[in-house]
XYZ file of C-alpha atoms in Angstrom:
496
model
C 71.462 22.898 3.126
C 72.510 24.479 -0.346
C 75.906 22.147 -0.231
C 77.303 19.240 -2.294
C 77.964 16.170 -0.523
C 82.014 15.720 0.415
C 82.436 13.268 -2.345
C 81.574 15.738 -4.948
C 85.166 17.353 -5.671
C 84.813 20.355 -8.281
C 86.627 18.835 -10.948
C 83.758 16.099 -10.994
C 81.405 18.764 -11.490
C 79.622 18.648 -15.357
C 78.979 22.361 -17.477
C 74.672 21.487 -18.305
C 72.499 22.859 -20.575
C 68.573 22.500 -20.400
C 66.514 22.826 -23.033
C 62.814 23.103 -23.220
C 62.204 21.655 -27.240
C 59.050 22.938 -30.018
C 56.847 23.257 -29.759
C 54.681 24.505 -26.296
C 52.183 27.715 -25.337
C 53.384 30.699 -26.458
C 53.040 33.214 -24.042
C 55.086 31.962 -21.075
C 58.129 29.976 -20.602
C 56.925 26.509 -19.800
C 58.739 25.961 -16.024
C 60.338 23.073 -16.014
C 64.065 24.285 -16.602
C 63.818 27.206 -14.784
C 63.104 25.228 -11.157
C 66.010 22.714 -12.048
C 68.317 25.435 -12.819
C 67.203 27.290 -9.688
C 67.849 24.341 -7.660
C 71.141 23.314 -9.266
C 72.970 26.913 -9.241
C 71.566 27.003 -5.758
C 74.056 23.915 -5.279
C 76.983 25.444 -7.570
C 76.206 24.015 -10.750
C 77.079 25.592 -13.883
C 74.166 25.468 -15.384
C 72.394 27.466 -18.553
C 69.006 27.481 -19.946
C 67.536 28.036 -23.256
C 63.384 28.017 -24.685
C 64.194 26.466 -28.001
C 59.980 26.427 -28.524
C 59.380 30.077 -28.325
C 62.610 30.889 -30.706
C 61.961 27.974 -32.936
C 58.113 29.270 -33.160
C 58.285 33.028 -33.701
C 60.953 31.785 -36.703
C 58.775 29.857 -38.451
C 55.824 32.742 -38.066
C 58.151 34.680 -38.992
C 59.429 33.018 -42.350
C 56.303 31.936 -43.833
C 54.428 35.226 -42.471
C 54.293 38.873 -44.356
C 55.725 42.546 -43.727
C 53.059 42.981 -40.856
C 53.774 39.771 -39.015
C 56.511 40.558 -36.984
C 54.756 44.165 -35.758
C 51.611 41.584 -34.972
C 53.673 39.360 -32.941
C 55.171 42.603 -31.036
C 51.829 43.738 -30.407
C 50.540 40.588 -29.124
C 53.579 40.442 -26.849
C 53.008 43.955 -25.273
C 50.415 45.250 -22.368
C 46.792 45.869 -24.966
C 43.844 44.597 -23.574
C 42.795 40.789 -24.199
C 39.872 42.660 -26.304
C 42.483 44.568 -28.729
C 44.460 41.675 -29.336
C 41.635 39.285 -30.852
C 42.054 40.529 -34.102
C 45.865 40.118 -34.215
C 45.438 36.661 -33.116
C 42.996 35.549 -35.386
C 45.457 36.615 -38.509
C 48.530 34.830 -36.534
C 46.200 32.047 -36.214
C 45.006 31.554 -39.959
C 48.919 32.410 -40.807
C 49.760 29.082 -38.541
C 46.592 27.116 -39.952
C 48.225 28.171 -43.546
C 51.171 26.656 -42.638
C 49.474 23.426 -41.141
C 47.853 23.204 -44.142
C 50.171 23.904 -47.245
C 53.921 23.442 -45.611
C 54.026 20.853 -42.612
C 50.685 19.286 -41.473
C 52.299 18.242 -38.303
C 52.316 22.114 -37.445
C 50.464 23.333 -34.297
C 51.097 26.441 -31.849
C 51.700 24.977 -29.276
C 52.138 20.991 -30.162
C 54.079 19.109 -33.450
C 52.601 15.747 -34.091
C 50.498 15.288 -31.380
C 48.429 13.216 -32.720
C 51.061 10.709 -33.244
C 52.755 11.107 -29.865
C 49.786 10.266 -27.942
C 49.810 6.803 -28.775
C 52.864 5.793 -30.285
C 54.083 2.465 -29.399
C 56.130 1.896 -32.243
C 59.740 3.784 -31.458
C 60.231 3.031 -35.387
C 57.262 5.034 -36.520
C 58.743 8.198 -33.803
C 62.006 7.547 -35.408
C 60.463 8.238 -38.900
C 59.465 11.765 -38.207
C 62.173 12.392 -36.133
C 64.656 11.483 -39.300
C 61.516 13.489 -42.252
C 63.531 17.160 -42.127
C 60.343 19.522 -42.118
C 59.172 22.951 -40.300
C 60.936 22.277 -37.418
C 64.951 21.565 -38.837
C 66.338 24.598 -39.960
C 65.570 27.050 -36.948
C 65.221 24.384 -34.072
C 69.591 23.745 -35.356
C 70.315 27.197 -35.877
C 69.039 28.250 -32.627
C 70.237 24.691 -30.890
C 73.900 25.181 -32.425
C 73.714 28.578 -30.917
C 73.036 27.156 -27.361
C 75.630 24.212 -27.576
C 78.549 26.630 -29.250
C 77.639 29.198 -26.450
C 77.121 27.013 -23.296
C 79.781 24.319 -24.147
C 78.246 21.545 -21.989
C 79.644 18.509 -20.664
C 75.557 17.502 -19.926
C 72.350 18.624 -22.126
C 69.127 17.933 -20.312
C 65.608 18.218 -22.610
C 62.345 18.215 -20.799
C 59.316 16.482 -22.675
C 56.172 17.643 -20.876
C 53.633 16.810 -23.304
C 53.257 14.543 -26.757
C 53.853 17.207 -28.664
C 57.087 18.073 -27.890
C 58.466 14.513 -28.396
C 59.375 15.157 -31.658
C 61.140 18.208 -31.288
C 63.204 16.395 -28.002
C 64.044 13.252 -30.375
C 65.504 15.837 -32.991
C 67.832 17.787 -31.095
C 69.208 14.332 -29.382
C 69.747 13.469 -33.086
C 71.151 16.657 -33.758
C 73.804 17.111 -30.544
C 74.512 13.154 -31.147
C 76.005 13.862 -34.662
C 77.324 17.481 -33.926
C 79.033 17.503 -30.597
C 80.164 13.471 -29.637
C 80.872 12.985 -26.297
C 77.713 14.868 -24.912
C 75.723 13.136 -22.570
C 71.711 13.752 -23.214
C 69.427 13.073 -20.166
C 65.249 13.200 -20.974
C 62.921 14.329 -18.696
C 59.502 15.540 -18.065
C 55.888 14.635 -17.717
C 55.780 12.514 -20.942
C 58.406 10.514 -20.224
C 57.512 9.834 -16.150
C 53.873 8.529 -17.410
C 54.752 7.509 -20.638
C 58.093 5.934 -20.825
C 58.291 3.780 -17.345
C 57.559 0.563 -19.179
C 59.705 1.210 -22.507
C 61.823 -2.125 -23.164
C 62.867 -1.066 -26.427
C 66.273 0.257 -27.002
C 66.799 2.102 -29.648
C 65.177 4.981 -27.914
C 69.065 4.604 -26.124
C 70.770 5.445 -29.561
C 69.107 9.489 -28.864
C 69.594 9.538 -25.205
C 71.567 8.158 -22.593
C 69.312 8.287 -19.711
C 65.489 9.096 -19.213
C 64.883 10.893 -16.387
C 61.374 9.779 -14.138
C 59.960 12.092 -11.821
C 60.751 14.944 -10.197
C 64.495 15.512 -11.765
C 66.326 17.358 -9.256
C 68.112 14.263 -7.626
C 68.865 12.525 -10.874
C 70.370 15.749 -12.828
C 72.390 16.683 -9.631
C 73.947 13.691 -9.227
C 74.874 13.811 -13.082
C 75.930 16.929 -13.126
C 78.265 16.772 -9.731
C 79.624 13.606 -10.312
C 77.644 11.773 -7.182
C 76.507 8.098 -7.361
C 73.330 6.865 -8.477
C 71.598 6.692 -4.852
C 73.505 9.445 -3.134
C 71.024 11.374 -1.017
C 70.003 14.583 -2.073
C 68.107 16.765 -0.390
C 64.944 18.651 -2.249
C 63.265 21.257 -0.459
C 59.940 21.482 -0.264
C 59.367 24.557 -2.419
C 62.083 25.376 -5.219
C 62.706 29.324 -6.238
C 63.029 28.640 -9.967
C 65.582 31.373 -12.401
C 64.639 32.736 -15.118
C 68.641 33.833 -16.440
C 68.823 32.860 -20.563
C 64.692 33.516 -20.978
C 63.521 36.086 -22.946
C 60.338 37.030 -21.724
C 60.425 39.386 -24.904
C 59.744 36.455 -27.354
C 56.658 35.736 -25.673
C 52.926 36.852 -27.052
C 49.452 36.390 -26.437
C 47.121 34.038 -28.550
C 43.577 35.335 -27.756
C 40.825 32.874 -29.097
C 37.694 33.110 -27.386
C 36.193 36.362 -25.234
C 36.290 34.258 -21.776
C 38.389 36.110 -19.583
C 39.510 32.812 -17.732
C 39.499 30.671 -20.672
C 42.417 32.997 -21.873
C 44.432 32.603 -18.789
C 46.344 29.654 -20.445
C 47.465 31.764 -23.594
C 47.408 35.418 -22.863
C 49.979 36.673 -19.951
C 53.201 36.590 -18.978
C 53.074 34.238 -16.128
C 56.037 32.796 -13.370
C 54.779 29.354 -12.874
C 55.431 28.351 -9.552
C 54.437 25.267 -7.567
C 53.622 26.028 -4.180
C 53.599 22.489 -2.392
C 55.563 19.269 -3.919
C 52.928 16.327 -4.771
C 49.281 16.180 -4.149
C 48.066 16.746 -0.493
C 44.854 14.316 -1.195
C 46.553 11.539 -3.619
C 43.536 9.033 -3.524
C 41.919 9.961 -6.745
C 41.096 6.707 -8.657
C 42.004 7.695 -12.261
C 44.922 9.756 -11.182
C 48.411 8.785 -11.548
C 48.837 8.648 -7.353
C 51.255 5.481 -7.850
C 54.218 7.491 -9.093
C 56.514 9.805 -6.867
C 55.554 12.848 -8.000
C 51.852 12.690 -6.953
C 52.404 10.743 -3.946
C 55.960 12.837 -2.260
C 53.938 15.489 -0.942
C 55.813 18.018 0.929
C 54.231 21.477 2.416
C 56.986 24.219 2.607
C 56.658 27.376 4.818
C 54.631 30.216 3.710
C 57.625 32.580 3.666
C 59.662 30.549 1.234
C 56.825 31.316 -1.552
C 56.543 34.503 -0.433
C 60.095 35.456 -0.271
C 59.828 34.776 -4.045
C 57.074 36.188 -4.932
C 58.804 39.478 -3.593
C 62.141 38.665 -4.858
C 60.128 38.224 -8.500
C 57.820 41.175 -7.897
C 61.252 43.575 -7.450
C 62.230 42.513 -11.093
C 58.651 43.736 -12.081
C 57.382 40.297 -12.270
C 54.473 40.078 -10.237
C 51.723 37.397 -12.169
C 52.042 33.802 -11.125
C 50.378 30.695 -12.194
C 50.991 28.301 -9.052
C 50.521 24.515 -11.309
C 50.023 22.083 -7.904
C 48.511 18.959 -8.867
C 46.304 21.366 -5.460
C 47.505 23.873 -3.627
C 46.859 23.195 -0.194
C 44.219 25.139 1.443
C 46.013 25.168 4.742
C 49.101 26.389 2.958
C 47.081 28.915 0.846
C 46.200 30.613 3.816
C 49.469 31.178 4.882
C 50.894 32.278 2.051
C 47.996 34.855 1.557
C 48.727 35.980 5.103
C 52.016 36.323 4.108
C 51.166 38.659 0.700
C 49.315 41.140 2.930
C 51.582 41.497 5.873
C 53.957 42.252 3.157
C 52.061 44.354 0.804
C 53.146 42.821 -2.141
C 50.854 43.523 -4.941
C 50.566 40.265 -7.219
C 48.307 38.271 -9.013
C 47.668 34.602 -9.218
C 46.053 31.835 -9.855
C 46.151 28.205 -9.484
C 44.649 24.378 -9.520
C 42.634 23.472 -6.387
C 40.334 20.587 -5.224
C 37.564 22.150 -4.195
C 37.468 21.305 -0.277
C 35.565 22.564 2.393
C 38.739 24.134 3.935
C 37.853 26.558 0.898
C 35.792 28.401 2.998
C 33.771 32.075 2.305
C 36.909 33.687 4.902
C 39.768 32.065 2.808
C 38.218 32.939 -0.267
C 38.148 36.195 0.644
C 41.582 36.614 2.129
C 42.659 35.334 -1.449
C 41.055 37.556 -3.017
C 42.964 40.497 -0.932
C 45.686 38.552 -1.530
C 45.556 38.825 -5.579
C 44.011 35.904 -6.399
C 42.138 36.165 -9.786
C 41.068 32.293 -10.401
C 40.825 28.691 -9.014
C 40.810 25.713 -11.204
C 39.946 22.050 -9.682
C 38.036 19.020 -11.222
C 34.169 18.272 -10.624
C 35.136 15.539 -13.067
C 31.871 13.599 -13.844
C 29.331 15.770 -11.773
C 27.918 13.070 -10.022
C 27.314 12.079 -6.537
C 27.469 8.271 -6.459
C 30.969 8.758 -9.537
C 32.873 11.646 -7.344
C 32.291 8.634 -4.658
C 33.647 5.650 -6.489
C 36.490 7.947 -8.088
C 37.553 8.652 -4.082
C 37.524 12.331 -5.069
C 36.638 13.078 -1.179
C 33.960 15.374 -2.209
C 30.289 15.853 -3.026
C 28.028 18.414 -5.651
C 26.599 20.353 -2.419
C 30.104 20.464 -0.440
C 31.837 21.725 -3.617
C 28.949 23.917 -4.573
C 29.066 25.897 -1.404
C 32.950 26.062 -2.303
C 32.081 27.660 -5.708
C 29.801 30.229 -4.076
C 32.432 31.179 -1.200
C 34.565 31.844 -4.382
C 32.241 33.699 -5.914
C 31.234 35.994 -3.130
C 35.045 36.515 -2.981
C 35.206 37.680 -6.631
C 37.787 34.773 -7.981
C 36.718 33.237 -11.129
C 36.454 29.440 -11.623
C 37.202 27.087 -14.584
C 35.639 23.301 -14.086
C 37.947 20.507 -15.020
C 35.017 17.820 -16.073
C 35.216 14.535 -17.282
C 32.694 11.831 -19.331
C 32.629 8.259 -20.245
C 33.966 7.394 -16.492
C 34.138 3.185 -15.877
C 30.432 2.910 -14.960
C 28.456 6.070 -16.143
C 25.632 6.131 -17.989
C 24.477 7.925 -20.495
C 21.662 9.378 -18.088
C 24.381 10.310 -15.521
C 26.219 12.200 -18.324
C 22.694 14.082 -19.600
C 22.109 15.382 -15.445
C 26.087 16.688 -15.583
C 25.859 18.387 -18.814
C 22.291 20.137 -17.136
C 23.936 20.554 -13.939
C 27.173 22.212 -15.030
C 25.346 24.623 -17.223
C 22.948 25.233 -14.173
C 26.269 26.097 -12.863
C 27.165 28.740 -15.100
C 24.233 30.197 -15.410
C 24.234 31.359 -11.690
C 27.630 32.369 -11.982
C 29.346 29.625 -10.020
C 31.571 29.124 -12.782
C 33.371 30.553 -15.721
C 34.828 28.628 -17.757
C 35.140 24.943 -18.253
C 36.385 22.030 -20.173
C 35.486 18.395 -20.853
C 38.118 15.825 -20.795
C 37.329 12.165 -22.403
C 38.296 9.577 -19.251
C 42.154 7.757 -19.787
C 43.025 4.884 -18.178
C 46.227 5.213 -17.346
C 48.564 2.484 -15.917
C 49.379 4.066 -12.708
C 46.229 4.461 -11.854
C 44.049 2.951 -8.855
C 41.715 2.220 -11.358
C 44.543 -0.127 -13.609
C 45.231 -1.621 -9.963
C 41.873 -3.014 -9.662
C 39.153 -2.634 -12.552
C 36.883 -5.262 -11.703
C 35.757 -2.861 -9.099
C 34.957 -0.455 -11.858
C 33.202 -3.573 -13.741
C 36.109 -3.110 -16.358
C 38.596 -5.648 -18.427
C 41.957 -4.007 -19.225
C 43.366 -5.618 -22.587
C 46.543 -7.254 -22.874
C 49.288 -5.496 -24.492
C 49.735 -6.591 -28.352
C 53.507 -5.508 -28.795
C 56.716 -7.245 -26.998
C 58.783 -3.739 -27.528
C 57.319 -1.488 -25.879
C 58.109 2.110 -26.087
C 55.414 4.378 -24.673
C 52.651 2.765 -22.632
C 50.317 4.824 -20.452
C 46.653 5.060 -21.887
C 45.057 1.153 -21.199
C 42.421 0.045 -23.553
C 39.407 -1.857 -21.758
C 36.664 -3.248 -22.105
C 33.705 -3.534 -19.511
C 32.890 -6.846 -17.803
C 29.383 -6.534 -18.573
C 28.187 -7.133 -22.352
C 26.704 -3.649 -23.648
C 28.958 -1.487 -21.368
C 26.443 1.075 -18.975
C 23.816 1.753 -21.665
């Protein structure tokens, strides 16, 4: 299963590097380059790894911080309670709002011009910031330099999961370009499968040589072995990921709020895992369901996760973070069954939808299992929305799923969602009453409110006269990033 095809000789075969680029969360690795690099030295790739956004980060804390910072970043990398490591954060956090303010204003955590990368259209206004040396230069080439001299690839791979790392990914393309000719660069990631699919122009082509959509274990195998573009490749459903060239030492906690859940997504040293490829519903009208890597959905067996949750849990790792678009409840069962018949003690947590498969003897079993938290979308909150969305369920069959899950003991955080094609400003009022209704009996934890995106792969971009919406027409002929449609409803004064 694990073999190359015959016409794969190894003198085709290509050294690769991935590279994860500033600036992401700081307490875990983001996973990207550890399931390719599982997947390809499964197949007899040479292939290394490096976290340039964790070295690149602690650097630059590091050089504009005092004598105490480093001993603050130690302690907010070791085992103290969430409670005990407030304080540090807060003076890591005014140190990094210091820097935002007086040195680089691009600076964030965990993002470096985000603001720009979320709608940037114009490659030459990217290309501006990539060429401004600021914050990022000095450490993101000492520590890239280090990677390239001690790797030696053939191949360097980047991953660009969210806007804010775009920057950081267009600078060491720049960087490897002008250093070490006759490097191929390949870009991948979540950005540049939602973001990048329409691009027409080409200077984008002057920093990389390919751009990567999708899922990119078929694409960076066949570059790295030589293969054809087209030769089959076989992807299994669930892929062990490697963690060899992370060092989970660099890592550290950024505690901002008291809400035990809320700090899941900084605080903890988390394997991020994804338990099924795809989404096992896919009919979600302002989700992305159009592109491969919603719609491929593949259900392993329950003993491949659990075979590496053990093999993790013998290296002391034992905390995952399973990031399914939703883990399948059929699936989840399983794998629980699996965790107890083995006696592996873990903890986890993970996105669901909250179906009625989710029921009070699952949640349960989870929770003997180690689950500590679910996370799935009510979105708007709102019968007669959750309908015309096609999110396949209603307030009083999720409701009884939030109180099997509470019985059970496993937190939840709400994924919500307002100004949806149609609402009113009424509907919104009842879902602001009706989540906090929510909370106040316990049902919930933690929650967040996302503004609605139209994106272009949506159901929604497909046909939005159904949501009595106009999509405008695009204004520029070179396109670089296009995901986010602007629109305008059919109806003069919109829902209110």
């Amino acid at each position: 299963m694990n073999s190359l095809p015959k016409a794969a000789s190894t003198c085709d075969r290509k050294r690769l590097l991935l590279l994860t680029p500033p600036l992401l969360q700081t307490n875990t690795p983001y996973p990207a380059t550890m399931h390719l690099t599982g997947f390809l030295r499964a197949r007899g790739i040479d292939v290394q790894q490096r976290d340039l956004s964790i070295k690149v980060v602690r650097d630059i804390l590091l050089a504009y911080g005092d004598e105490t910072t480093d001993e603050l970043l130690e302690f907010l990398g070791g085992p103290a309670p969430l409670e005990e490591k407030r304080a540090a954060s807060e003076v890591i956090d005014d140190l990094a709002r210091g820097i935002r303010d007086g040195v680089d204003s691009e600076f964030g955590f965990s993002r470096y011009a985000e603001h720009l990368c979320q709608a940037v259209e114009d490659f030459g206004e990217l290309e501006r910031r990539v060429r401004r040396r600021g914050i990022l230069d000095a450490p993101l080439e000492r520590h890239l330099k280090a990677a390239m001299d001690e790797a030696k690839p053939d191949l360097v791979g980047v991953t660009c999961p969210f806007p804010g790392t775009l920057v950081g990914a267009f600078k060491i393309a720049r960087y490897v370009k002008r250093r070490y000719p006759g490097v191929r660069l390949l870009l991948g990631g979540g950005y540049v499968s939602t973001e990048l699919r329409e691009m027409t122009d080409t200077r984008p082509l002057r920093y990389f040589d390919r751009f990567l959509f999708d899922e990119g274990y078929a694409p960076m195998l066949r570059e790295a072995a030589g293969l054809a573009d087209g030769a089959p490749v076989d992807v299994p459903p669930f892929v062990a990921p490697c963690y060899d060239g992370i060092d989970w030492d660099d890592y550290f906690d950024v505690v901002e709020t008291d809400n035990y859940v809320t700090n899941l997504w900084n605080s903890g040293k988390w394997v991020k895992l994804v338990m099924a490829r795809g989404c096992y519903w896919h009919r979600c009208a302002f989700c992305d369901v159009r592109l491969p890597y919603i719609g491929c959905f593949q259900m392993p067996e329950a003993t491949a996760v659990a075979d590496t949750l053990e093999a993790f849990a013998r290296q002391g790792l034992r905390r995952f973070h399973f990031v399914d678009e939703a883990m399948p409840p059929a699936l989840v069962r399983a794998v629980c069954d699996e965790i107890l018949r083995r006696g592996l003690e873990v903890e986890w947590w993970g996105n669901v939808r909250f179906d009625a498969a989710f029921t009070p003897a699952l949640a349960k079993k989870m929770a003997r299992a180690g689950c500590i938290c679910v996370t799935g979308g009510l979105e708007c909150a709102n019968d007669r929305l959750l309908a015309l969305m096609n999110k396949g369920i209603t307030l009083a069959s999720a409701e009884k799923v939030l109180r099997a899950f509470q019985a059970a003991e496993v937190f939840v955080h709400a994924y919500l969602m307002y100004d949806f094609p149609t609402e009113t400003k009424a509907e919104q009022r009842a879902a602001e009453r009706y989540v906090k209704d929510l909370a106040k009996k316990g049902l919930i934890q933690s929650c967040f409110w996302h503004r609605f995106a139209l994106t272009v792969h949506s159901p929604i971009a497909r046909e939005p006269e159904k949501f009595g919406i106009v999509i405008e027409k695009a204004k520029r002929r070179r396109v670089f990033a296009r995901n986010e449609l602007a629109f305008a409803y059919a109806a003069a004064g919109g829902t209110d």
